[in-house]
Structures are given as C-alpha cells and as structure tokens.
Short mmCIF file of C-alpha atoms in Angstrom, two decimals:
data_model
loop_
_atom_site.label_atom_id
_atom_site.label_comp_id
_atom_site.label_asym_id
_atom_site.label_seq_id
_atom_site.Cartn_x
_atom_site.Cartn_y
_atom_site.Cartn_z
CA MET A 100 23.86 -53.73 -15.40
CA SER A 101 23.04 -50.47 -13.66
CA PHE A 102 25.93 -48.83 -11.85
CA PHE A 103 25.79 -46.27 -9.08
CA SER A 104 27.82 -43.08 -9.30
CA ALA A 105 31.34 -44.48 -9.37
CA SER A 106 32.87 -41.43 -7.75
CA THR A 107 31.41 -41.96 -4.29
CA SER A 108 33.55 -44.05 -2.02
CA ASN A 109 34.67 -43.64 1.55
CA SER A 110 37.48 -45.13 3.53
CA LEU A 111 37.74 -47.29 6.64
CA VAL A 112 40.74 -45.31 7.87
CA ASN A 113 39.24 -41.85 7.96
CA ASN A 114 41.37 -39.35 9.91
CA ASN A 115 41.49 -40.04 13.64
CA ALA A 116 38.33 -42.16 13.55
CA ALA A 117 40.06 -45.39 12.52
CA ASP A 118 38.04 -47.33 15.09
CA LYS A 119 34.75 -45.91 13.92
CA ASP A 120 32.45 -48.03 11.80
CA ILE A 121 32.22 -47.04 8.15
CA GLU A 122 29.03 -45.91 6.49
CA VAL A 123 28.47 -47.40 3.03
CA ALA A 124 28.01 -44.82 0.28
CA ASP A 125 24.75 -44.77 -1.75
CA PRO A 126 22.63 -46.96 0.52
CA PRO A 127 19.15 -48.17 -0.46
CA THR A 128 16.36 -45.57 -0.40
CA ASP A 129 14.07 -47.59 1.90
CA SER A 130 14.51 -50.01 4.82
CA ILE A 131 17.21 -52.65 4.36
CA SER A 132 15.87 -56.18 4.75
CA ALA A 133 18.81 -58.47 4.02
CA VAL A 134 22.62 -58.42 3.64
CA ALA A 135 24.93 -61.20 2.43
CA PHE A 136 28.63 -61.32 1.57
CA SER A 137 29.98 -63.28 -1.38
CA PRO A 138 31.73 -66.53 -0.31
CA THR A 139 34.69 -65.76 -2.60
CA ALA A 140 35.36 -61.98 -2.42
CA ASP A 141 34.39 -58.87 -0.46
CA TYR A 142 31.21 -58.11 -2.39
CA LEU A 143 28.07 -57.36 -0.40
CA ALA A 144 24.54 -57.99 -1.70
CA VAL A 145 21.83 -55.87 -0.06
CA GLY A 146 18.05 -56.29 -0.36
CA SER A 147 15.66 -53.47 0.41
CA TRP A 148 12.02 -52.49 0.69
CA ASP A 149 12.70 -50.16 -2.25
CA ASN A 150 12.31 -53.31 -4.46
CA ASN A 151 16.00 -53.48 -5.42
CA VAL A 152 19.06 -55.62 -4.74
CA ARG A 153 22.33 -53.66 -4.73
CA ILE A 154 25.83 -55.08 -4.94
CA TYR A 155 28.73 -53.22 -3.34
CA GLU A 156 32.45 -53.86 -3.52
CA VAL A 157 34.27 -53.39 -0.21
CA GLY A 158 37.92 -52.33 -0.56
CA ALA A 159 40.81 -53.31 1.69
CA SER A 160 40.48 -50.20 3.85
CA GLY A 161 36.68 -50.36 3.94
CA GLN A 162 35.91 -47.97 1.09
CA THR A 163 32.79 -49.06 -0.76
CA GLN A 164 31.59 -48.72 -4.30
CA GLY A 165 28.23 -49.61 -5.79
CA LYS A 166 28.78 -52.10 -8.60
CA ALA A 167 25.34 -53.20 -9.76
CA MET A 168 21.64 -53.14 -9.00
CA TYR A 169 18.65 -55.19 -10.18
CA PRO A 170 14.92 -54.95 -9.41
CA HIS A 171 12.08 -57.04 -8.02
CA GLN A 172 8.46 -55.96 -8.46
CA GLY A 173 7.96 -55.66 -4.71
CA PRO A 174 10.07 -55.37 -1.54
CA VAL A 175 13.09 -57.70 -1.43
CA LEU A 176 13.03 -59.85 1.72
CA SER A 177 16.09 -62.11 1.37
CA VAL A 178 19.40 -62.41 -0.52
CA CYS A 179 22.11 -65.07 -0.79
CA TRP A 180 25.00 -66.10 -3.08
CA ASN A 181 25.84 -69.36 -4.80
CA LYS A 182 29.02 -71.21 -3.80
CA ASP A 183 31.43 -69.73 -6.35
CA GLY A 184 30.13 -66.17 -5.92
CA SER A 185 29.05 -65.90 -9.57
CA LYS A 186 25.34 -65.54 -8.85
CA ILE A 187 23.12 -63.70 -6.38
CA LEU A 188 19.72 -65.13 -5.49
CA SER A 189 16.90 -63.07 -4.00
CA GLY A 190 13.28 -63.47 -2.94
CA GLY A 191 10.60 -60.91 -2.38
CA ALA A 192 7.05 -59.75 -1.88
CA ASP A 193 6.46 -60.13 -5.64
CA ASN A 194 6.29 -63.91 -4.94
CA ALA A 195 9.36 -64.34 -7.16
CA GLY A 196 12.86 -65.69 -6.73
CA ARG A 197 15.37 -63.96 -8.97
CA MET A 198 18.96 -64.67 -9.96
CA PHE A 199 21.57 -62.08 -10.92
CA ASP A 200 24.56 -63.30 -12.92
CA VAL A 201 27.57 -61.31 -11.75
CA THR A 202 29.56 -61.96 -14.94
CA THR A 203 26.88 -60.95 -17.46
CA GLY A 204 25.01 -58.39 -15.35
CA GLN A 205 21.69 -60.01 -16.29
CA SER A 206 18.88 -60.91 -13.89
CA SER A 207 16.16 -63.49 -14.47
CA GLN A 208 13.30 -65.08 -12.55
CA VAL A 209 14.14 -68.57 -11.29
CA ALA A 210 11.44 -69.30 -8.67
CA GLN A 211 7.74 -68.66 -8.08
CA HIS A 212 5.43 -69.04 -5.07
CA ASP A 213 1.77 -68.22 -4.36
CA ALA A 214 2.76 -65.69 -1.68
CA PRO A 215 5.87 -63.63 -0.83
CA ILE A 216 9.20 -65.48 -0.65
CA ARG A 217 10.51 -64.73 2.82
CA VAL A 218 13.87 -66.58 2.58
CA VAL A 219 16.26 -67.83 -0.09
CA ARG A 220 19.19 -70.15 0.71
CA TRP A 221 21.71 -71.84 -1.57
CA ILE A 222 22.33 -75.56 -0.93
CA GLU A 223 25.56 -77.13 -2.12
CA SER A 224 25.44 -80.90 -1.79
CA PRO A 225 27.28 -83.94 -3.21
CA GLN A 226 24.25 -84.49 -5.46
CA GLY A 227 24.50 -80.99 -6.91
CA SER A 228 23.36 -77.50 -6.05
CA VAL A 229 19.83 -76.19 -5.58
CA LEU A 230 18.11 -73.03 -4.43
CA ALA A 231 15.72 -73.41 -1.48
CA THR A 232 12.92 -70.84 -1.19
CA GLY A 233 10.68 -70.51 1.88
CA SER A 234 7.38 -68.68 1.50
CA TRP A 235 4.33 -67.38 3.31
CA ASP A 236 2.38 -69.86 1.13
CA LYS A 237 3.49 -72.47 3.73
CA THR A 238 5.91 -74.29 1.45
CA ILE A 239 9.60 -74.71 0.80
CA LYS A 240 10.50 -75.32 -2.83
CA TYR A 241 13.80 -76.64 -4.16
CA TRP A 242 14.90 -75.34 -7.57
CA ASP A 243 17.46 -76.63 -10.03
CA LEU A 244 18.20 -73.38 -11.85
CA ARG A 245 18.46 -75.19 -15.20
CA THR A 246 14.77 -76.15 -15.13
CA PRO A 247 11.71 -73.89 -14.72
CA ASN A 248 9.76 -76.04 -12.24
CA PRO A 249 10.70 -76.91 -8.66
CA VAL A 250 12.51 -80.20 -8.12
CA SER A 251 10.28 -80.76 -5.08
CA THR A 252 7.93 -78.95 -2.71
CA VAL A 253 7.70 -79.42 1.07
CA GLN A 254 4.53 -78.50 2.95
CA LEU A 255 5.23 -76.58 6.17
CA PRO A 256 3.02 -76.41 9.28
CA ASP A 257 2.56 -72.66 8.68
CA ARG A 258 4.03 -69.58 6.95
CA CYS A 259 7.83 -69.62 6.62
CA TYR A 260 9.36 -66.78 8.64
CA THR A 261 13.02 -67.79 8.63
CA MET A 262 15.30 -70.51 7.34
CA ASP A 263 19.01 -71.29 7.38
CA VAL A 264 21.30 -73.92 5.85
CA GLN A 265 24.64 -75.33 6.92
CA TYR A 266 24.91 -78.52 4.91
CA PRO A 267 23.65 -81.11 5.76
CA LEU A 268 21.51 -79.18 8.28
CA MET A 269 18.55 -77.01 7.30
CA VAL A 270 16.32 -75.37 9.91
CA VAL A 271 12.99 -73.66 9.17
CA GLY A 272 11.01 -71.45 11.55
CA THR A 273 7.35 -70.78 10.79
CA ALA A 274 4.40 -68.90 12.24
CA GLU A 275 2.94 -70.37 15.46
CA ARG A 276 6.48 -71.16 16.68
CA HIS A 277 6.94 -74.39 14.71
CA ILE A 278 10.54 -75.35 13.93
CA GLN A 279 11.42 -78.05 11.44
CA VAL A 280 14.89 -79.55 11.23
CA PHE A 281 15.93 -81.22 7.95
CA ASN A 282 18.82 -83.50 7.13
CA LEU A 283 19.43 -82.48 3.52
CA ALA A 284 20.39 -86.04 2.61
CA ASN A 285 16.59 -86.43 2.77
CA PRO A 286 15.38 -82.92 1.92
CA THR A 287 11.64 -83.56 1.55
CA THR A 288 10.94 -85.03 5.02
CA PRO A 289 11.71 -83.26 8.31
CA PHE A 290 14.26 -85.06 10.48
CA LYS A 291 12.66 -83.48 13.53
CA THR A 292 9.73 -81.14 14.26
CA LEU A 293 9.57 -79.15 17.48
CA VAL A 294 7.88 -76.16 19.03
CA SER A 295 10.29 -73.30 19.61
CA PRO A 296 11.83 -73.34 23.11
CA LEU A 297 10.95 -69.61 23.24
CA LYS A 298 7.41 -68.59 24.20
CA TRP A 299 7.01 -65.86 21.57
CA GLN A 300 7.05 -65.54 17.79
CA THR A 301 10.18 -66.77 16.03
CA ARG A 302 12.06 -64.00 14.26
CA VAL A 303 15.22 -65.80 13.11
CA VAL A 304 16.94 -69.18 13.06
CA SER A 305 20.66 -69.51 12.31
CA CYS A 306 22.67 -72.74 12.00
CA PHE A 307 25.95 -73.33 13.83
CA PRO A 308 28.92 -73.49 11.39
CA SER A 309 29.52 -76.99 12.83
CA ALA A 310 26.00 -77.96 11.58
CA ASN A 311 25.11 -79.74 14.84
CA GLY A 312 22.66 -77.15 16.14
CA PHE A 313 21.09 -73.74 15.67
CA ALA A 314 20.18 -70.50 17.42
CA VAL A 315 16.61 -69.15 17.57
CA GLY A 316 15.76 -65.50 18.18
CA SER A 317 12.29 -64.29 19.14
CA ILE A 318 10.38 -61.00 19.22
CA GLU A 319 10.66 -61.06 23.02
CA GLY A 320 14.37 -60.26 23.43
CA ARG A 321 15.50 -63.82 23.90
CA VAL A 322 17.77 -66.32 22.13
CA ALA A 323 17.78 -70.12 22.44
CA ILE A 324 20.77 -72.34 21.64
CA GLN A 325 19.53 -75.75 20.45
CA TYR A 326 21.47 -78.88 19.50
CA VAL A 327 19.98 -81.30 16.98
CA GLU A 328 20.88 -84.62 18.62
CA GLU A 329 19.29 -85.70 21.90
CA LYS A 330 22.72 -86.65 23.28
CA ASP A 331 23.69 -82.95 23.22
CA ALA A 332 20.41 -81.72 24.76
CA SER A 333 22.10 -80.91 28.07
CA ASN A 334 23.90 -78.08 26.23
CA ASN A 335 20.63 -76.40 25.21
CA PHE A 336 19.95 -73.08 26.93
CA SER A 337 18.31 -69.71 26.35
CA PHE A 338 19.17 -66.21 27.45
CA LYS A 339 17.69 -62.72 27.49
CA CYS A 340 19.12 -59.90 25.38
CA HIS A 341 17.99 -56.70 23.65
CA ARG A 342 16.14 -55.38 26.69
CA ARG A 343 16.28 -52.06 28.50
CA ASP A 344 15.33 -50.67 31.88
CA GLN A 345 12.23 -48.46 32.02
CA GLN A 346 14.22 -45.97 34.11
CA PRO A 347 17.98 -46.06 34.66
CA SER A 348 17.34 -46.53 38.40
CA SER A 349 14.85 -49.40 38.07
CA LYS A 350 17.03 -52.22 36.65
CA ASP A 351 13.82 -53.99 35.64
CA GLN A 352 14.70 -54.79 31.98
CA SER A 353 11.00 -54.28 31.24
CA LEU A 354 11.44 -52.75 27.76
CA VAL A 355 11.67 -55.77 25.48
CA TYR A 356 12.77 -55.70 21.84
CA ALA A 357 12.83 -58.18 18.96
CA VAL A 358 15.98 -60.07 18.05
CA ASN A 359 16.14 -59.29 14.32
CA ASP A 360 19.11 -61.34 13.16
CA ILE A 361 21.75 -63.84 14.32
CA SER A 362 25.00 -64.25 12.35
CA PHE A 363 27.68 -66.85 13.12
CA HIS A 364 31.36 -66.04 12.68
CA PRO A 365 32.70 -68.31 9.89
CA VAL A 366 36.01 -69.03 11.62
CA HIS A 367 35.44 -68.95 15.38
CA GLY A 368 31.81 -70.06 15.64
CA THR A 369 30.94 -67.15 17.90
CA PHE A 370 27.83 -65.17 16.92
CA SER A 371 26.16 -61.79 16.78
CA THR A 372 22.65 -60.76 17.74
CA CYS A 373 21.03 -57.51 16.71
CA GLY A 374 17.74 -56.00 17.77
CA SER A 375 15.00 -53.41 17.45
CA ASP A 376 16.64 -51.59 20.38
CA GLY A 377 19.49 -50.51 18.07
CA THR A 378 22.12 -52.67 19.74
CA ILE A 379 24.44 -55.44 18.57
CA ASN A 380 26.19 -58.01 20.77
CA PHE A 381 28.83 -60.63 20.02
CA TRP A 382 28.52 -63.87 22.02
CA ASP A 383 30.42 -67.08 22.77
CA LYS A 384 27.81 -69.84 23.20
CA ASP A 385 30.28 -72.38 24.63
CA ALA A 386 31.54 -70.07 27.38
CA ARG A 387 28.00 -68.63 27.64
CA THR A 388 29.42 -65.14 27.70
CA ARG A 389 29.14 -61.82 25.89
CA LEU A 390 32.29 -60.80 24.00
CA LYS A 391 31.29 -57.30 22.89
CA SER A 392 28.44 -54.77 23.03
CA PHE A 393 28.17 -52.07 20.40
CA GLU A 394 27.09 -48.56 21.34
CA PRO A 395 23.30 -48.29 20.85
CA ALA A 396 22.40 -46.87 17.43
CA PRO A 397 19.56 -44.36 16.83
CA ALA A 398 17.58 -46.95 14.84
CA PRO A 399 16.77 -50.67 14.92
CA VAL A 400 19.45 -52.98 13.56
CA ALA A 401 17.55 -54.93 10.90
CA CYS A 402 20.07 -57.46 9.58
CA THR A 403 23.73 -58.45 9.83
CA ALA A 404 26.42 -60.52 8.07
CA PHE A 405 30.09 -61.46 8.45
CA ASN A 406 32.29 -61.62 5.36
CA ARG A 407 33.88 -64.96 4.40
CA SER A 408 36.94 -64.50 6.62
CA GLY A 409 35.05 -62.92 9.53
CA THR A 410 37.11 -59.71 9.39
CA ILE A 411 34.23 -57.45 8.32
CA PHE A 412 30.82 -57.30 9.98
CA ALA A 413 28.05 -55.53 8.02
CA TYR A 414 24.89 -54.27 9.70
CA ALA A 415 21.87 -52.25 8.59
CA LEU A 416 20.30 -49.44 10.62
CA SER A 417 16.75 -49.29 9.30
CA TYR A 418 13.20 -49.07 10.47
CA ASP A 419 12.04 -52.67 11.01
CA TRP A 420 8.30 -51.92 11.42
CA SER A 421 8.45 -53.16 15.02
CA LYS A 422 6.25 -50.21 16.04
CA GLY A 423 3.96 -50.40 13.02
CA HIS A 424 3.15 -47.49 10.72
CA SER A 425 3.41 -44.87 13.48
CA GLY A 426 7.12 -45.64 13.94
CA MET A 427 7.96 -44.71 10.36
CA THR A 428 8.90 -41.10 11.04
CA PRO A 429 10.40 -38.72 8.45
CA GLY A 430 14.18 -38.68 8.51
CA HIS A 431 14.43 -42.12 10.14
CA PRO A 432 18.02 -43.39 9.76
CA ASN A 433 18.63 -45.80 6.89
CA LYS A 434 22.28 -46.75 6.82
CA LEU A 435 24.49 -49.66 5.93
CA MET A 436 27.53 -49.90 8.22
CA LEU A 437 30.79 -51.87 8.17
CA HIS A 438 32.68 -52.82 11.32
CA ALA A 439 36.28 -54.08 11.26
CA CYS A 440 36.34 -57.06 13.65
CA LYS A 441 39.11 -57.29 16.20
CA ASP A 442 40.26 -60.72 17.35
CA GLU A 443 39.22 -60.20 20.96
CA GLU A 444 35.65 -59.38 19.86
CA VAL A 445 35.08 -62.57 17.91
CA LYS A 446 37.47 -65.22 19.30
CA ARG A 447 36.17 -67.79 21.74
CA LYS A 448 37.06 -67.46 25.40
CA PRO A 449 39.46 -70.22 26.52
CA THR A 450 37.44 -72.92 28.29
CA LYS A 451 38.00 -73.11 32.02
CA ARG A 452 39.70 -76.30 33.17
#
C-alpha cells in the first residue's frame, strides 16, 4: 500500500473562508477522470490519466489525507466501490478492470476486455454481487470476482461511453447515440433500446435514485430527463445548460459546452451537472428549476460525486480534452475540490398546489 506524505492536510474551516470550497491536498499529476465516494465512510477514490487510483480520507471539517494509491498500465477512466466499502473497482485504457482491497492494501486484475474499459459499476442484487464493465470493444461483461472469466457478456450496438446502475435499473449509452435500458432481473437482454432524445453525442447517463428513470447529458450543452415506463413519458423533458453568450450584450447562448457529468443527491433526488465551461449547477427535476449555480472555475469540471449522506460534493477541475491537444496548455489547473452542501442548495422545492 503506497501512502502519500501524511503531513499534508488542509481544513474545511480555514480562517474567514468557511464558505469557500476546499482543495484536496496531493491531487493526481494529470487530468482527473473519475471520482467516487465510499458507500460506508468518507473515503474518496479518484482515477486519473496519470494511470493511478488514489484514495483520500475526508475528515469532519473537510481536511483530506491521502491513504493509498494503486496503478493501472494506462489512464484510469472509471472508479466505483463495492457495497460494504471494502473494495474499490477501476477500469482503464489498459483494457483491464482492477480491484483494490482496502483492508489488505493489495490490488489485482479482475476483468479484461479487448479495448479500454470506459465504465465500471458494482451491482448488488438478491442473487449476489457482480462487477459490470462497459468497454469500447462494444460489450458489457459481468464478473463474479471469485472466478477469472465473465459470468456473461452482452453485445452493445456500439462502443460504451457511459453506464450507470441503480438496482434493478441499468442504463448504457454508446456511440451513435444508442441508449439501452436493462432490468437487472434479466441482465443479458435489454428491456428497452432507444435513440438518445438529444441530437448530439451522449457524454453521460445517470440513474434516478428512485430507479424509475435517468438523465442523459450530451456534448451540446443539453440534458434530457427520461422515465423508463411509457406511463410516465409525459414527464420527459430536456433543457439547455452549460452555454455562454458570445458577448455579454448578445444574450445568444451561442458558446456551447459538453455536459461532463451528472450526479444525483442520495437523499433528496436532486442532481448536479458540470461542464467544459467550468460551471456546476444543482437542479430539481420535479420542479424543473435550478437550485444553485457555482462561480465559473478557470478549467473544465470533469467529474463529480456526492458522498453517501449528500453533505459533501466533490468535483474535479481538469482539462477534459474538449478542445483537443491544443487546449492542453502548460500550467492548466488540475484540482480536486470539496464543497460542503447546504440544505437550500440540494433540497427539493415544495411542489406548487
């Protein structure tokens, strides 16, 4: 188990800046691709293009300490935890899925694809627990970590770009805007296949905590709210976000940015969006209203996560390659930030009678 320098920690209540977001000490050395909190404690797993997964402990007042780190042989693209918080799962451009055992500090390979693993998600079901891995090889594979071969393999219409699970719902977004919805009671056959309601490439799908629908974010500054069952279809809608005016006077919203991540609040069911424009918003889908806008950051917001109680919101300021190689300028910010959530930012608006 490799530890970071144990001396570096910083505090959420620093001087008069108690409302300011906290910067995590010892961040990754390259762009941050994925963040995930443990479901049982305030530990944060962070995947990066520097080929490593880092685990940080977040203290009560927001001070952070690096606890462990383990490598892939290529950029890490996704991280998640198992249900009891004893294991971290990760997938990367080395075509491998890896597992880190928090208690022993050992990492091992547990999954393999023919192309990079874009997403890893843990599935806890009455039948047992499995790891789902979605890859650019156009498959999803389910793995029982006690056996070396996948339990089953699902062919996708195209490369897997994004996937999320809220048992029994699993939603997969692929290239060419295909979306497949699975009922995990029958994990090898899609329950429903649709084309994304958004006209441009799918960047992220995220399941509602209630497991009856999902949000889709695209590269064209737009989010769609989709319910699974036809009877709820009248509640489907989409909205624009992560756009800017060309000139302050024009009000044309013609600068359009990718929606990089969507995270649902575990308690209130409200959600965040973050984008290549460096902004974060909190939304209430039922009231169709914005609850909070963060001040724009000097870098794209690459990924986000709420902790298990929804009191801490983690976000990464990192280059997301949205402008290609030319956008990777020296000294580009690469930071991991923690925001203490206030009730009014994340609680639903009362529904109008």
